[in-house]
C-alpha cells in the first residue's frame, strides 16, 4: 500500500520505494524498510546491519551509520550515538533535540512529553528538548489521554503533563 505517495517494493533482493506512477525513487538498496514508511517523518531503513533514514525523495537524511534507531513518530526519533554510548532525540531533519545524554528515550511525544531515562531514573522532555519533569521516577509510563503513571520513592501515582499528581 501507498503511504505519503510512496510504496515499498523489492527488486533483486533489495528494498526501495516506488512513487504513485510505479517509478523507482532512487535505487532499491536496502535489506529492510520500516513498514510504517514515512508516517511520522523520514523512513527508517537498514542495510548491512546499520540503520539510517531517508526522505520521500530517497535522500539519506541520516546516513546508514547507526547501530540502533527507532522509527520517526510525530517528526521525532530516538537514536543511539555509539561514541557517547547514549541515546538522544532528533527531529525530522536529523538535528539533535536533546543531545545524546540519555540511557533510554522514547521518540513519541504524547501530550507534548517524551520519556527519557538516565541511570535508574525517568523524567520527561518537551518538544524543544528541555527536561520539564525531572529525572526522579523509578518507573514512568508514556502519557496517554493527559496522564502518565509514575513511581517515585515506591509510591505510584498518575501525573498530568505539568507533573502534578492527579490520582
PDB file of C-alpha atoms in Angstrom:
ATOM      1  CA  UNK A   1       0.000   0.000   0.000  1.00  0.00           C
ATOM      2  CA  UNK A   2       0.999   3.588  -0.622  1.00  0.00           C
ATOM      3  CA  UNK A   3       1.797   5.881   2.307  1.00  0.00           C
ATOM      4  CA  UNK A   4       2.624   9.515   1.661  1.00  0.00           C
ATOM      5  CA  UNK A   5       2.622   8.757  -2.090  1.00  0.00           C
ATOM      6  CA  UNK A   6       5.264   6.019  -1.695  1.00  0.00           C
ATOM      7  CA  UNK A   7       5.185   2.227  -1.553  1.00  0.00           C
ATOM      8  CA  UNK A   8       7.937  -0.179  -0.607  1.00  0.00           C
ATOM      9  CA  UNK A   9       8.917  -2.824  -3.140  1.00  0.00           C
ATOM     10  CA  UNK A  10      11.678  -5.354  -3.680  1.00  0.00           C
ATOM     11  CA  UNK A  11      13.838  -5.852  -6.754  1.00  0.00           C
ATOM     12  CA  UNK A  12      16.733  -8.309  -6.970  1.00  0.00           C
ATOM     13  CA  UNK A  13      16.525  -8.945  -3.223  1.00  0.00           C
ATOM     14  CA  UNK A  14      16.800  -5.264  -2.232  1.00  0.00           C
ATOM     15  CA  UNK A  15      14.074  -2.956  -0.932  1.00  0.00           C
ATOM     16  CA  UNK A  16      13.319   0.518  -2.232  1.00  0.00           C
ATOM     17  CA  UNK A  17      10.474   2.950  -2.837  1.00  0.00           C
ATOM     18  CA  UNK A  18       8.062   3.405  -5.740  1.00  0.00           C
ATOM     19  CA  UNK A  19       6.141   6.590  -6.485  1.00  0.00           C
ATOM     20  CA  UNK A  20       2.470   6.516  -7.473  1.00  0.00           C
ATOM     21  CA  UNK A  21       3.349   6.094 -11.160  1.00  0.00           C
ATOM     22  CA  UNK A  22       5.338   2.931 -10.367  1.00  0.00           C
ATOM     23  CA  UNK A  23       8.762   4.530 -10.899  1.00  0.00           C
ATOM     24  CA  UNK A  24      11.602   3.801  -8.524  1.00  0.00           C
ATOM     25  CA  UNK A  25      12.586   6.651  -6.207  1.00  0.00           C
ATOM     26  CA  UNK A  26      16.320   6.029  -6.152  1.00  0.00           C
ATOM     27  CA  UNK A  27      17.778   2.554  -6.402  1.00  0.00           C
ATOM     28  CA  UNK A  28      16.468  -0.308  -4.273  1.00  0.00           C
ATOM     29  CA  UNK A  29      19.412  -0.870  -1.932  1.00  0.00           C
ATOM     30  CA  UNK A  30      18.064  -1.724   1.498  1.00  0.00           C
ATOM     31  CA  UNK A  31      17.830  -5.008   3.390  1.00  0.00           C
ATOM     32  CA  UNK A  32      14.831  -3.718   5.320  1.00  0.00           C
ATOM     33  CA  UNK A  33      12.468  -0.728   5.393  1.00  0.00           C
ATOM     34  CA  UNK A  34      10.260   0.042   8.373  1.00  0.00           C
ATOM     35  CA  UNK A  35       6.657  -0.903   7.472  1.00  0.00           C
ATOM     36  CA  UNK A  36       5.421   2.472   8.752  1.00  0.00           C
ATOM     37  CA  UNK A  37       7.265   4.187   5.904  1.00  0.00           C
ATOM     38  CA  UNK A  38       7.003   7.959   6.135  1.00  0.00           C
ATOM     39  CA  UNK A  39       4.116   8.063   8.630  1.00  0.00           C
ATOM     40  CA  UNK A  40       5.979  10.043  11.295  1.00  0.00           C
ATOM     41  CA  UNK A  41       8.798  11.603   9.274  1.00  0.00           C
ATOM     42  CA  UNK A  42      11.697  10.138   7.299  1.00  0.00           C
ATOM     43  CA  UNK A  43      11.582   6.355   6.799  1.00  0.00           C
ATOM     44  CA  UNK A  44      13.837   4.085   8.859  1.00  0.00           C
ATOM     45  CA  UNK A  45      15.919   1.841   6.573  1.00  0.00           C
ATOM     46  CA  UNK A  46      18.647  -0.741   7.111  1.00  0.00           C
ATOM     47  CA  UNK A  47      21.488  -2.257   5.093  1.00  0.00           C
ATOM     48  CA  UNK A  48      24.440  -4.377   6.187  1.00  0.00           C
ATOM     49  CA  UNK A  49      23.366  -4.243   9.834  1.00  0.00           C
ATOM     50  CA  UNK A  50      23.276  -0.441  10.056  1.00  0.00           C
ATOM     51  CA  UNK A  51      20.298   1.917  10.179  1.00  0.00           C
ATOM     52  CA  UNK A  52      19.593   5.309   8.666  1.00  0.00           C
ATOM     53  CA  UNK A  53      16.723   7.485   7.470  1.00  0.00           C
ATOM     54  CA  UNK A  54      15.600   8.603   4.029  1.00  0.00           C
ATOM     55  CA  UNK A  55      13.115  11.248   2.955  1.00  0.00           C
ATOM     56  CA  UNK A  56      10.346  10.570   0.449  1.00  0.00           C
ATOM     57  CA  UNK A  57      12.665  11.638  -2.415  1.00  0.00           C
ATOM     58  CA  UNK A  58      15.178   8.924  -1.482  1.00  0.00           C
ATOM     59  CA  UNK A  59      17.724  11.297   0.068  1.00  0.00           C
ATOM     60  CA  UNK A  60      19.523   9.988   3.136  1.00  0.00           C
ATOM     61  CA  UNK A  61      18.682  12.397   5.950  1.00  0.00           C
ATOM     62  CA  UNK A  62      20.777  10.357   8.377  1.00  0.00           C
ATOM     63  CA  UNK A  63      23.255   8.014   6.632  1.00  0.00           C
ATOM     64  CA  UNK A  64      23.344   4.263   7.213  1.00  0.00           C
ATOM     65  CA  UNK A  65      25.663   4.534  10.205  1.00  0.00           C
ATOM     66  CA  UNK A  66      23.503   3.805  13.247  1.00  0.00           C
ATOM     67  CA  UNK A  67      23.624   0.633  15.320  1.00  0.00           C
ATOM     68  CA  UNK A  68      20.201   1.298  16.880  1.00  0.00           C
ATOM     69  CA  UNK A  69      17.328   3.568  15.875  1.00  0.00           C
ATOM     70  CA  UNK A  70      13.568   3.877  16.180  1.00  0.00           C
ATOM     71  CA  UNK A  71      11.040   4.907  13.540  1.00  0.00           C
ATOM     72  CA  UNK A  72      10.046   8.558  13.494  1.00  0.00           C
ATOM     73  CA  UNK A  73       6.865   9.332  15.385  1.00  0.00           C
ATOM     74  CA  UNK A  74       5.309  12.767  15.053  1.00  0.00           C
ATOM     75  CA  UNK A  75       8.516  14.095  13.494  1.00  0.00           C
ATOM     76  CA  UNK A  76      10.942  12.746  16.137  1.00  0.00           C
ATOM     77  CA  UNK A  77      13.124   9.649  16.527  1.00  0.00           C
ATOM     78  CA  UNK A  78      15.333   8.205  19.270  1.00  0.00           C
ATOM     79  CA  UNK A  79      18.881   7.361  18.139  1.00  0.00           C
ATOM     80  CA  UNK A  80      21.879   5.717  19.756  1.00  0.00           C
ATOM     81  CA  UNK A  81      25.212   7.514  19.406  1.00  0.00           C
ATOM     82  CA  UNK A  82      27.945   4.852  19.797  1.00  0.00           C
ATOM     83  CA  UNK A  83      30.815   7.210  20.683  1.00  0.00           C
ATOM     84  CA  UNK A  84      28.860   8.765  23.533  1.00  0.00           C
ATOM     85  CA  UNK A  85      27.152   5.415  24.308  1.00  0.00           C
ATOM     86  CA  UNK A  86      23.956   7.409  24.856  1.00  0.00           C
ATOM     87  CA  UNK A  87      20.552   7.950  23.269  1.00  0.00           C
ATOM     88  CA  UNK A  88      19.045  11.212  22.101  1.00  0.00           C
ATOM     89  CA  UNK A  89      16.008  12.534  20.284  1.00  0.00           C
ATOM     90  CA  UNK A  90      16.390  14.067  16.812  1.00  0.00           C
ATOM     91  CA  UNK A  91      13.928  15.949  14.617  1.00  0.00           C
ATOM     92  CA  UNK A  92      12.872  15.128  11.045  1.00  0.00           C
ATOM     93  CA  UNK A  93      15.940  16.909   9.622  1.00  0.00           C
ATOM     94  CA  UNK A  94      18.183  14.710  11.769  1.00  0.00           C
ATOM     95  CA  UNK A  95      19.128  17.570  14.093  1.00  0.00           C
ATOM     96  CA  UNK A  96      19.578  16.739  17.789  1.00  0.00           C
ATOM     97  CA  UNK A  97      16.759  17.957  20.009  1.00  0.00           C
ATOM     98  CA  UNK A  98      18.033  16.635  23.355  1.00  0.00           C
ATOM     99  CA  UNK A  99      21.665  15.837  22.690  1.00  0.00           C
ATOM    100  CA  UNK A 100      22.902  12.293  23.272  1.00  0.00           C
ATOM    101  CA  UNK A 101      22.755  12.170  27.048  1.00  0.00           C
ATOM    102  CA  UNK A 102      20.194   9.515  27.986  1.00  0.00           C
ATOM    103  CA  UNK A 103      20.405   5.799  28.700  1.00  0.00           C
ATOM    104  CA  UNK A 104      16.991   5.341  27.080  1.00  0.00           C
ATOM    105  CA  UNK A 105      14.384   7.507  25.393  1.00  0.00           C
ATOM    106  CA  UNK A 106      11.047   7.412  23.608  1.00  0.00           C
ATOM    107  CA  UNK A 107      10.632   9.297  20.358  1.00  0.00           C
ATOM    108  CA  UNK A 108       6.869   9.542  20.696  1.00  0.00           C
ATOM    109  CA  UNK A 109       5.598  12.716  22.256  1.00  0.00           C
ATOM    110  CA  UNK A 110       2.238  12.278  23.939  1.00  0.00           C
ATOM    111  CA  UNK A 111       0.672  15.368  25.454  1.00  0.00           C
ATOM    112  CA  UNK A 112       3.867  17.187  24.443  1.00  0.00           C
ATOM    113  CA  UNK A 113       6.113  14.953  26.576  1.00  0.00           C
ATOM    114  CA  UNK A 114       8.562  12.113  25.792  1.00  0.00           C
ATOM    115  CA  UNK A 115      10.078   9.750  28.362  1.00  0.00           C
ATOM    116  CA  UNK A 116      13.820   9.757  28.995  1.00  0.00           C
ATOM    117  CA  UNK A 117      15.982   7.786  31.420  1.00  0.00           C
ATOM    118  CA  UNK A 118      19.372   8.437  33.000  1.00  0.00           C
ATOM    119  CA  UNK A 119      20.645   5.676  35.225  1.00  0.00           C
ATOM    120  CA  UNK A 120      17.701   4.324  37.180  1.00  0.00           C
ATOM    121  CA  UNK A 121      15.529   7.441  36.960  1.00  0.00           C
ATOM    122  CA  UNK A 122      12.954   8.543  34.421  1.00  0.00           C
ATOM    123  CA  UNK A 123      11.729  12.009  33.509  1.00  0.00           C
ATOM    124  CA  UNK A 124      10.102  13.776  30.573  1.00  0.00           C
ATOM    125  CA  UNK A 125      11.300  16.264  27.944  1.00  0.00           C
ATOM    126  CA  UNK A 126       9.219  18.610  25.824  1.00  0.00           C
ATOM    127  CA  UNK A 127       9.465  19.017  22.036  1.00  0.00           C
ATOM    128  CA  UNK A 128      12.270  21.569  22.398  1.00  0.00           C
ATOM    129  CA  UNK A 129      14.356  19.009  24.317  1.00  0.00           C
ATOM    130  CA  UNK A 130      14.018  20.713  27.688  1.00  0.00           C
ATOM    131  CA  UNK A 131      13.738  18.452  30.708  1.00  0.00           C
ATOM    132  CA  UNK A 132      10.332  19.563  32.000  1.00  0.00           C
ATOM    133  CA  UNK A 133       9.677  16.777  34.513  1.00  0.00           C
ATOM    134  CA  UNK A 134      12.854  15.877  36.432  1.00  0.00           C
ATOM    135  CA  UNK A 135      14.634  12.534  36.385  1.00  0.00           C
ATOM    136  CA  UNK A 136      13.296  11.285  39.720  1.00  0.00           C
ATOM    137  CA  UNK A 137      10.881   8.454  38.849  1.00  0.00           C
ATOM    138  CA  UNK A 138      11.878   4.815  39.308  1.00  0.00           C
ATOM    139  CA  UNK A 139       9.290   3.975  36.653  1.00  0.00           C
ATOM    140  CA  UNK A 140       7.312   6.060  34.176  1.00  0.00           C
ATOM    141  CA  UNK A 141       4.789   5.118  31.519  1.00  0.00           C
ATOM    142  CA  UNK A 142       4.238   7.341  28.462  1.00  0.00           C
ATOM    143  CA  UNK A 143       1.466   9.905  28.668  1.00  0.00           C
ATOM    144  CA  UNK A 144      -1.930   8.804  27.434  1.00  0.00           C
ATOM    145  CA  UNK A 145      -5.071  10.940  27.479  1.00  0.00           C
ATOM    146  CA  UNK A 146      -3.332  13.561  29.610  1.00  0.00           C
ATOM    147  CA  UNK A 147      -1.920  11.232  32.289  1.00  0.00           C
ATOM    148  CA  UNK A 148       1.228   9.201  32.925  1.00  0.00           C
ATOM    149  CA  UNK A 149       1.676   6.514  35.569  1.00  0.00           C
ATOM    150  CA  UNK A 150       4.893   7.069  37.540  1.00  0.00           C
ATOM    151  CA  UNK A 151       6.580   5.546  40.592  1.00  0.00           C
ATOM    152  CA  UNK A 152       8.624   7.693  42.926  1.00  0.00           C
ATOM    153  CA  UNK A 153      10.002   6.587  46.303  1.00  0.00           C
ATOM    154  CA  UNK A 154       7.946   3.409  45.995  1.00  0.00           C
ATOM    155  CA  UNK A 155       4.652   5.278  45.519  1.00  0.00           C
ATOM    156  CA  UNK A 156       2.658   5.080  42.296  1.00  0.00           C
ATOM    157  CA  UNK A 157       0.602   7.983  41.007  1.00  0.00           C
ATOM    158  CA  UNK A 158      -0.820   9.461  37.841  1.00  0.00           C
ATOM    159  CA  UNK A 159       0.596  12.831  36.864  1.00  0.00           C
ATOM    160  CA  UNK A 160      -0.501  15.438  34.335  1.00  0.00           C
ATOM    161  CA  UNK A 161       1.899  16.955  31.739  1.00  0.00           C
ATOM    162  CA  UNK A 162       2.918  19.599  34.320  1.00  0.00           C
ATOM    163  CA  UNK A 163       3.973  16.930  36.817  1.00  0.00           C
ATOM    164  CA  UNK A 164       1.044  17.474  39.162  1.00  0.00           C
ATOM    165  CA  UNK A 165      -0.292  14.354  40.870  1.00  0.00           C
ATOM    166  CA  UNK A 166      -3.841  13.659  39.780  1.00  0.00           C
ATOM    167  CA  UNK A 167      -4.610  10.271  41.328  1.00  0.00           C
TER     168      UNK A 167
END
